[in-house]
Amino acid sequence: INLIGNIRAETGLGQSCRLVADELEASGIPYSIYPYEQLGSMQEGNYEKYNSKICDQLPYNVNLIHINPHELGLVFQQNREKIWNGRYNIGFWLWELEEFPDEWTPCFRCVDEIWTPSEFISRAVRKKTDKPVITIPYHVEAVPGDFTRGDFGLPEDLFLFLMMYDKNSMTERKNPMAVIAAYKKAFRPDEPAGLVIKCGSCDAQELEALRSELAGYEHIYFVTETLSREKVNSLISLVDVVVSLHRAEGFGLVMAEAMFMGTPVIATNWSSNTEFMTPETACMVGYRMVQLKRDYGVFKKGNWWSDPDVDEAAGYMRRLYEEPELYKKLAAGGKAYIESA
């Protein structure tokens, strides 16, 4: 298999590509990695473990093209003969809503088959094509490095909640304001419970908006620099709880990795993350479905996504802070569930 994608990108899509490479390595199937740089500037990591597989040739007759449809047309125009011709082409695609965009359906002509990491995505894609659509879940592993809270500027004596998102993944979808609202409902400013906000690609205006929502709260910590995968894993393992009040997820890697490392998760009970969570292994937050009133990047007006219940999320935050037995149960249960899945 020729795996085509940006193996070094410090993004969720880059991590997805690395997980697919790890699965190919574990399978024993011969493979190479053909590096493709996504549109726009993107910070890249080293990831030396993949160097021996990176190649500017395509030695095998099956392509696994880890490039989402909104870029696939351009890649096809640039590299039609070199990449596509004479090979069996599989697209590895991610998507976050129940309806696959009609404007992306011409991309089906570029592939013979589609893989996705969740049945939630596969169902959406199958509505628009009769080509094979196969769910290939990630094999989740996360190894933290030898770091302490102090390495991130975090205190040792507070109960810490972590929210992580990248602005390039669409702030409105990741919904950080809901986490902030839940935290403010759950805790007074003087209580020893803090909120860590890991924000990638955030400009000064977005950071100021987040800070203004938290005015008067002392225990707020921002992590804005790009971190290596080892440091990301460490941050997740060092906090007490990960919170994701997303409106939609194509998989939810941060949540899965947190569970793998024994960090309890509070998450919206909708979209792909429900395929590796249960009410016994995570705090699943109720929601109502809302229709998009305008476009948010690739998420177009008229589509639907979830609006998580902030009050319920605040209740879970409070319970995990106050109830050590519940905390231990979810930490152990989440880890066991991911390891056995």
CSV table of C-alpha atoms in Angstrom, one decimal:
chain,number,residue,atom,x,y,z
A,1,ILE,CA,0.0,0.0,0.0
A,2,ASN,CA,1.1,3.5,-0.8
A,3,LEU,CA,-0.1,5.7,2.1
A,4,ILE,CA,-0.5,9.3,0.8
A,5,GLY,CA,-0.8,12.1,3.3
A,6,ASN,CA,0.9,14.6,5.5
A,7,ILE,CA,2.5,12.3,8.0
A,8,ARG,CA,4.3,15.1,9.9
A,9,ALA,CA,1.5,17.7,10.3
A,10,GLU,CA,0.9,18.8,13.9
A,11,THR,CA,-2.9,18.6,13.4
A,12,GLY,CA,-5.7,16.1,14.1
A,13,LEU,CA,-5.5,15.1,10.4
A,14,GLY,CA,-1.7,14.5,10.8
A,15,GLN,CA,-2.3,12.4,13.8
A,16,SER,CA,-4.9,10.4,11.9
A,17,CYS,CA,-2.4,9.7,9.2
A,18,ARG,CA,0.2,8.6,11.7
A,19,LEU,CA,-2.3,6.2,13.3
A,20,VAL,CA,-3.2,4.7,9.9
A,21,ALA,CA,0.6,4.3,9.3
A,22,ASP,CA,0.9,2.5,12.6
A,23,GLU,CA,-2.0,0.2,11.7
A,24,LEU,CA,-0.3,-0.7,8.4
A,25,GLU,CA,3.0,-1.3,10.3
A,26,ALA,CA,1.2,-3.7,12.7
A,27,SER,CA,-0.6,-5.5,9.9
A,28,GLY,CA,2.6,-6.6,8.2
A,29,ILE,CA,1.4,-5.4,4.8
A,30,PRO,CA,4.3,-3.8,2.8
A,31,TYR,CA,3.7,0.0,2.6
A,32,SER,CA,5.4,3.2,1.8
A,33,ILE,CA,4.5,6.8,2.7
A,34,TYR,CA,4.2,9.4,0.0
A,35,PRO,CA,4.2,12.8,1.7
A,36,TYR,CA,1.6,15.3,0.7
A,37,GLU,CA,1.6,18.8,2.2
A,38,GLN,CA,-1.9,20.2,2.8
A,39,LEU,CA,-3.0,23.6,1.5
A,40,GLY,CA,-1.8,26.6,3.6
A,41,SER,CA,1.0,26.9,6.1
A,42,MET,CA,1.1,24.0,8.6
A,43,GLN,CA,3.5,23.3,11.4
A,44,GLU,CA,5.2,20.0,11.2
A,45,GLY,CA,6.9,17.7,13.7
A,46,ASN,CA,9.9,15.4,13.2
A,47,TYR,CA,8.4,11.9,13.7
A,48,GLU,CA,11.6,10.1,12.8
A,49,LYS,CA,10.0,6.7,13.2
A,50,TYR,CA,8.4,7.1,9.8
A,51,ASN,CA,11.5,8.3,7.9
A,52,SER,CA,12.4,4.9,6.6
A,53,LYS,CA,9.0,4.5,5.0
A,54,ILE,CA,8.9,8.0,3.3
A,55,CYS,CA,9.4,7.7,-0.4
A,56,ASP,CA,9.0,10.0,-3.5
A,57,GLN,CA,7.9,7.0,-5.5
A,58,LEU,CA,4.7,4.9,-5.4
A,59,PRO,CA,6.1,1.3,-5.4
A,60,TYR,CA,2.8,-0.5,-4.8
A,61,ASN,CA,-0.4,-0.9,-6.8
A,62,VAL,CA,-2.8,0.2,-4.0
A,63,ASN,CA,-3.1,3.8,-2.9
A,64,LEU,CA,-4.5,4.8,0.5
A,65,ILE,CA,-5.1,8.5,0.0
A,66,HIS,CA,-5.4,10.2,3.4
A,67,ILE,CA,-6.6,13.5,2.0
A,68,ASN,CA,-10.1,14.9,2.7
A,69,PRO,CA,-12.4,15.5,-0.3
A,70,HIS,CA,-12.2,19.3,-0.2
A,71,GLU,CA,-8.6,19.1,-1.2
A,72,LEU,CA,-8.8,15.9,-3.3
A,73,GLY,CA,-9.8,17.6,-6.5
A,74,LEU,CA,-6.8,19.8,-6.5
A,75,VAL,CA,-4.5,16.9,-5.7
A,76,PHE,CA,-6.1,14.9,-8.6
A,77,GLN,CA,-5.5,17.8,-11.0
A,78,GLN,CA,-1.9,18.2,-10.0
A,79,ASN,CA,-1.0,14.5,-9.8
A,80,ARG,CA,-3.5,12.5,-11.9
A,81,GLU,CA,-1.1,10.3,-13.9
A,82,LYS,CA,1.6,10.0,-11.2
A,83,ILE,CA,-0.7,9.0,-8.4
A,84,TRP,CA,-3.9,7.6,-9.7
A,85,ASN,CA,-3.5,5.9,-13.0
A,86,GLY,CA,-3.1,2.1,-13.0
A,87,ARG,CA,-3.7,1.7,-9.2
A,88,TYR,CA,-6.6,0.8,-6.9
A,89,ASN,CA,-7.4,4.0,-5.1
A,90,ILE,CA,-8.9,4.1,-1.6
A,91,GLY,CA,-9.8,7.4,0.1
A,92,PHE,CA,-9.4,7.7,3.8
A,93,TRP,CA,-11.9,10.5,4.7
A,94,LEU,CA,-13.1,12.2,7.8
A,95,TRP,CA,-16.4,14.2,8.2
A,96,GLU,CA,-18.4,15.4,11.2
A,97,LEU,CA,-22.1,15.7,10.2
A,98,GLU,CA,-24.8,13.3,9.3
A,99,GLU,CA,-25.1,14.6,5.7
A,100,PHE,CA,-22.1,14.3,3.4
A,101,PRO,CA,-21.7,17.5,1.3
A,102,ASP,CA,-23.2,17.3,-2.2
A,103,GLU,CA,-20.4,19.5,-3.5
A,104,TRP,CA,-17.9,16.8,-2.6
A,105,THR,CA,-19.7,14.0,-4.4
A,106,PRO,CA,-17.6,14.5,-7.6
A,107,CYS,CA,-14.7,13.2,-5.6
A,108,PHE,CA,-16.2,9.8,-5.6
A,109,ARG,CA,-14.9,9.6,-9.2
A,110,CYS,CA,-11.3,9.8,-7.9
A,111,VAL,CA,-11.5,6.7,-5.7
A,112,ASP,CA,-12.5,3.0,-6.0
A,113,GLU,CA,-13.4,2.7,-2.3
A,114,ILE,CA,-13.6,4.8,0.8
A,115,TRP,CA,-12.4,4.1,4.4
A,116,THR,CA,-13.4,6.1,7.4
A,117,PRO,CA,-12.5,5.7,11.1
A,118,SER,CA,-16.1,5.6,12.4
A,119,GLU,CA,-19.5,4.2,11.4
A,120,PHE,CA,-21.0,7.6,11.9
A,121,ILE,CA,-19.0,8.9,9.0
A,122,SER,CA,-19.5,5.8,6.9
A,123,ARG,CA,-23.3,6.1,7.2
A,124,ALA,CA,-23.1,9.6,5.9
A,125,VAL,CA,-20.9,8.7,3.0
A,126,ARG,CA,-23.0,5.6,2.0
A,127,LYS,CA,-26.0,7.8,1.5
A,128,LYS,CA,-24.2,9.4,-1.5
A,129,THR,CA,-22.4,6.5,-3.2
A,130,ASP,CA,-22.7,2.9,-4.1
A,131,LYS,CA,-19.0,2.4,-3.9
A,132,PRO,CA,-17.6,0.3,-1.0
A,133,VAL,CA,-17.4,2.3,2.3
A,134,ILE,CA,-15.6,0.5,5.1
A,135,THR,CA,-15.2,1.5,8.7
A,136,ILE,CA,-11.6,1.1,9.9
A,137,PRO,CA,-11.4,2.4,13.4
A,138,TYR,CA,-8.1,3.7,14.8
A,139,HIS,CA,-6.0,1.6,17.0
A,140,VAL,CA,-5.6,4.1,19.8
A,141,GLU,CA,-2.4,4.3,21.8
A,142,ALA,CA,-0.9,7.2,23.7
A,143,VAL,CA,2.4,7.3,25.5
A,144,PRO,CA,3.1,10.3,27.7
A,145,GLY,CA,6.6,11.6,28.2
A,146,ASP,CA,8.5,12.4,31.3
A,147,PHE,CA,6.9,15.7,32.1
A,148,THR,CA,5.3,17.3,35.1
A,149,ARG,CA,2.6,19.9,35.5
A,150,GLY,CA,5.3,22.5,36.1
A,151,ASP,CA,6.6,22.0,32.6
A,152,PHE,CA,3.3,23.4,31.3
A,153,GLY,CA,3.1,26.1,34.0
A,154,LEU,CA,0.3,24.3,35.8
A,155,PRO,CA,0.0,24.0,39.6
A,156,GLU,CA,0.2,20.7,41.4
A,157,ASP,CA,-2.4,21.5,44.0
A,158,LEU,CA,-5.5,22.1,41.9
A,159,PHE,CA,-8.1,19.8,40.3
A,160,LEU,CA,-7.7,20.6,36.6
A,161,PHE,CA,-10.1,20.3,33.7
A,162,LEU,CA,-8.7,20.4,30.2
A,163,MET,CA,-10.3,21.6,27.0
A,164,MET,CA,-8.4,21.2,23.7
A,165,TYR,CA,-9.1,22.5,20.3
A,166,ASP,CA,-7.6,24.0,17.2
A,167,LYS,CA,-9.1,27.0,15.5
A,168,ASN,CA,-8.5,25.4,12.1
A,169,SER,CA,-10.9,22.6,13.1
A,170,MET,CA,-13.6,25.3,13.4
A,171,THR,CA,-14.1,26.9,16.8
A,172,GLU,CA,-17.9,26.8,16.5
A,173,ARG,CA,-17.8,23.0,16.1
A,174,LYS,CA,-15.4,22.5,19.0
A,175,ASN,CA,-17.5,24.8,21.1
A,176,PRO,CA,-15.1,26.0,23.8
A,177,MET,CA,-17.5,28.6,25.1
A,178,ALA,CA,-19.8,25.8,26.3
A,179,VAL,CA,-17.0,24.4,28.4
A,180,ILE,CA,-16.3,27.8,29.9
A,181,ALA,CA,-20.0,28.3,30.7
A,182,ALA,CA,-20.1,24.8,32.3
A,183,TYR,CA,-17.0,25.5,34.4
A,184,LYS,CA,-18.4,28.8,35.6
A,185,LYS,CA,-21.7,27.2,36.6
A,186,ALA,CA,-19.8,24.4,38.4
A,187,PHE,CA,-17.3,26.4,40.4
A,188,ARG,CA,-16.9,29.7,42.2
A,189,PRO,CA,-13.8,31.7,41.3
A,190,ASP,CA,-12.1,31.0,44.7
A,191,GLU,CA,-12.5,27.2,44.6
A,192,PRO,CA,-9.4,25.0,44.0
A,193,ALA,CA,-10.6,23.8,40.5
A,194,GLY,CA,-8.9,25.1,37.4
A,195,LEU,CA,-9.5,25.1,33.7
A,196,VAL,CA,-6.7,24.5,31.2
A,197,ILE,CA,-7.3,25.7,27.6
A,198,LYS,CA,-5.1,24.2,24.9
A,199,CYS,CA,-5.8,26.3,21.9
A,200,GLY,CA,-4.0,25.8,18.6
A,201,SER,CA,-3.8,28.3,15.8
A,202,CYS,CA,-5.7,30.9,17.9
A,203,ASP,CA,-5.2,34.6,17.1
A,204,ALA,CA,-5.1,37.4,19.7
A,205,GLN,CA,-8.8,38.2,19.1
A,206,GLU,CA,-10.0,34.7,19.9
A,207,LEU,CA,-7.8,34.4,23.0
A,208,GLU,CA,-9.1,37.7,24.2
A,209,ALA,CA,-12.7,36.5,23.8
A,210,LEU,CA,-11.9,33.4,25.8
A,211,ARG,CA,-10.2,35.4,28.6
A,212,SER,CA,-13.0,37.9,28.8
A,213,GLU,CA,-15.5,35.1,29.4
A,214,LEU,CA,-13.4,34.0,32.3
A,215,ALA,CA,-12.9,37.4,33.9
A,216,GLY,CA,-12.7,37.1,37.7
A,217,TYR,CA,-11.5,33.5,37.7
A,218,GLU,CA,-8.0,33.0,38.9
A,219,HIS,CA,-7.3,29.4,38.1
A,220,ILE,CA,-7.3,29.6,34.3
A,221,TYR,CA,-4.3,28.4,32.2
A,222,PHE,CA,-3.7,28.8,28.5
A,223,VAL,CA,-1.4,26.6,26.5
A,224,THR,CA,-1.0,28.1,23.0
A,225,GLU,CA,2.3,26.7,21.6
A,226,THR,CA,2.4,23.8,19.3
A,227,LEU,CA,3.3,20.7,21.3
A,228,SER,CA,4.9,17.5,20.2
A,229,ARG,CA,2.7,14.4,20.3
A,230,GLU,CA,4.6,13.2,23.4
A,231,LYS,CA,3.9,16.5,25.2
A,232,VAL,CA,0.2,16.5,24.1
A,233,ASN,CA,-0.1,13.0,25.6
A,234,SER,CA,1.6,14.2,28.8
A,235,LEU,CA,-0.7,17.2,29.2
A,236,ILE,CA,-3.8,14.9,28.8
A,237,SER,CA,-2.4,12.5,31.4
A,238,LEU,CA,-1.4,15.2,33.9
A,239,VAL,CA,-4.8,16.9,34.2
A,240,ASP,CA,-7.7,15.4,36.1
A,241,VAL,CA,-10.5,15.5,33.5
A,242,VAL,CA,-10.8,16.2,29.8
A,243,VAL,CA,-14.0,18.0,28.7
A,244,SER,CA,-15.3,18.1,25.1
A,245,LEU,CA,-18.7,19.8,24.6
A,246,HIS,CA,-18.3,19.5,20.8
A,247,ARG,CA,-21.2,20.0,18.4
A,248,ALA,CA,-19.9,17.2,16.1
A,249,GLU,CA,-16.8,14.9,15.9
A,250,GLY,CA,-15.5,12.7,13.1
A,251,PHE,CA,-13.8,10.5,15.7
A,252,GLY,CA,-12.7,12.3,18.8
A,253,LEU,CA,-9.0,11.3,19.2
A,254,VAL,CA,-8.3,13.4,22.3
A,255,MET,CA,-11.2,11.8,24.1
A,256,ALA,CA,-10.1,8.3,23.1
A,257,GLU,CA,-6.5,9.0,24.1
A,258,ALA,CA,-7.6,10.4,27.4
A,259,MET,CA,-9.6,7.3,28.2
A,260,PHE,CA,-6.6,5.1,27.2
A,261,MET,CA,-4.4,7.0,29.7
A,262,GLY,CA,-7.0,6.8,32.5
A,263,THR,CA,-8.1,10.4,32.4
A,264,PRO,CA,-11.9,10.6,32.8
A,265,VAL,CA,-13.8,12.4,30.0
A,266,ILE,CA,-16.9,14.5,29.9
A,267,ALA,CA,-18.3,14.6,26.3
A,268,THR,CA,-21.3,15.4,24.2
A,269,ASN,CA,-23.3,12.2,23.6
A,270,TRP,CA,-23.5,12.6,19.9
A,271,SER,CA,-21.5,11.8,16.8
A,272,SER,CA,-18.5,9.4,16.4
A,273,ASN,CA,-17.2,9.5,20.0
A,274,THR,CA,-20.3,7.5,21.1
A,275,GLU,CA,-18.8,4.5,19.3
A,276,PHE,CA,-16.0,4.2,21.9
A,277,MET,CA,-17.9,5.6,25.0
A,278,THR,CA,-20.7,4.4,27.2
A,279,PRO,CA,-22.4,6.0,30.2
A,280,GLU,CA,-20.4,3.5,32.3
A,281,THR,CA,-17.0,4.7,31.0
A,282,ALA,CA,-17.5,8.4,30.5
A,283,CYS,CA,-19.8,11.3,31.4
A,284,MET,CA,-22.1,11.5,28.4
A,285,VAL,CA,-23.8,14.9,28.1
A,286,GLY,CA,-27.3,15.3,26.7
A,287,TYR,CA,-28.0,17.6,23.8
A,288,ARG,CA,-30.6,19.0,21.4
A,289,MET,CA,-30.1,19.1,17.7
A,290,VAL,CA,-29.9,22.6,16.2
A,291,GLN,CA,-29.9,23.8,12.5
A,292,LEU,CA,-27.0,25.9,11.3
A,293,LYS,CA,-28.3,29.4,10.5
A,294,ARG,CA,-25.2,30.3,8.5
A,295,ASP,CA,-22.1,28.7,7.0
A,296,TYR,CA,-19.1,27.8,9.3
A,297,GLY,CA,-16.4,26.9,6.8
A,298,VAL,CA,-17.2,23.5,5.3
A,299,PHE,CA,-20.3,23.2,7.6
A,300,LYS,CA,-23.1,24.8,5.6
A,301,LYS,CA,-26.3,26.5,6.5
A,302,GLY,CA,-29.2,24.1,6.8
A,303,ASN,CA,-27.2,21.2,8.2
A,304,TRP,CA,-27.7,20.0,11.8
A,305,TRP,CA,-25.4,19.4,14.7
A,306,SER,CA,-25.7,19.1,18.5
A,307,ASP,CA,-26.1,21.7,21.2
A,308,PRO,CA,-24.8,20.1,24.4
A,309,ASP,CA,-26.6,20.7,27.8
A,310,VAL,CA,-24.3,23.1,29.7
A,311,ASP,CA,-26.1,22.5,33.0
A,312,GLU,CA,-25.7,18.8,32.8
A,313,ALA,CA,-22.0,19.2,31.9
A,314,ALA,CA,-21.5,21.5,34.9
A,315,GLY,CA,-23.1,18.8,37.1
A,316,TYR,CA,-20.6,16.2,35.8
A,317,MET,CA,-17.7,18.6,36.5
A,318,ARG,CA,-18.9,19.1,40.0
A,319,ARG,CA,-19.4,15.4,40.6
A,320,LEU,CA,-16.0,14.3,39.4
A,321,TYR,CA,-14.5,17.0,41.6
A,322,GLU,CA,-16.5,15.9,44.7
A,323,GLU,CA,-16.9,12.1,44.2
A,324,PRO,CA,-13.6,10.2,44.2
A,325,GLU,CA,-15.4,6.9,43.8
A,326,LEU,CA,-17.1,8.0,40.6
A,327,TYR,CA,-13.8,9.4,39.4
A,328,LYS,CA,-11.9,6.2,40.0
A,329,LYS,CA,-14.7,4.1,38.4
A,330,LEU,CA,-14.7,6.2,35.2
A,331,ALA,CA,-10.9,6.4,35.0
A,332,ALA,CA,-10.5,2.6,35.3
A,333,GLY,CA,-13.6,1.8,33.2
A,334,GLY,CA,-12.6,4.2,30.3
A,335,LYS,CA,-9.1,2.8,30.1
A,336,ALA,CA,-10.3,-0.8,30.2
A,337,TYR,CA,-12.9,-0.1,27.5
A,338,ILE,CA,-10.5,1.5,25.1
A,339,GLU,CA,-7.9,-1.2,25.6
A,340,SER,CA,-10.4,-4.0,24.9
A,341,ALA,CA,-12.2,-2.3,21.9
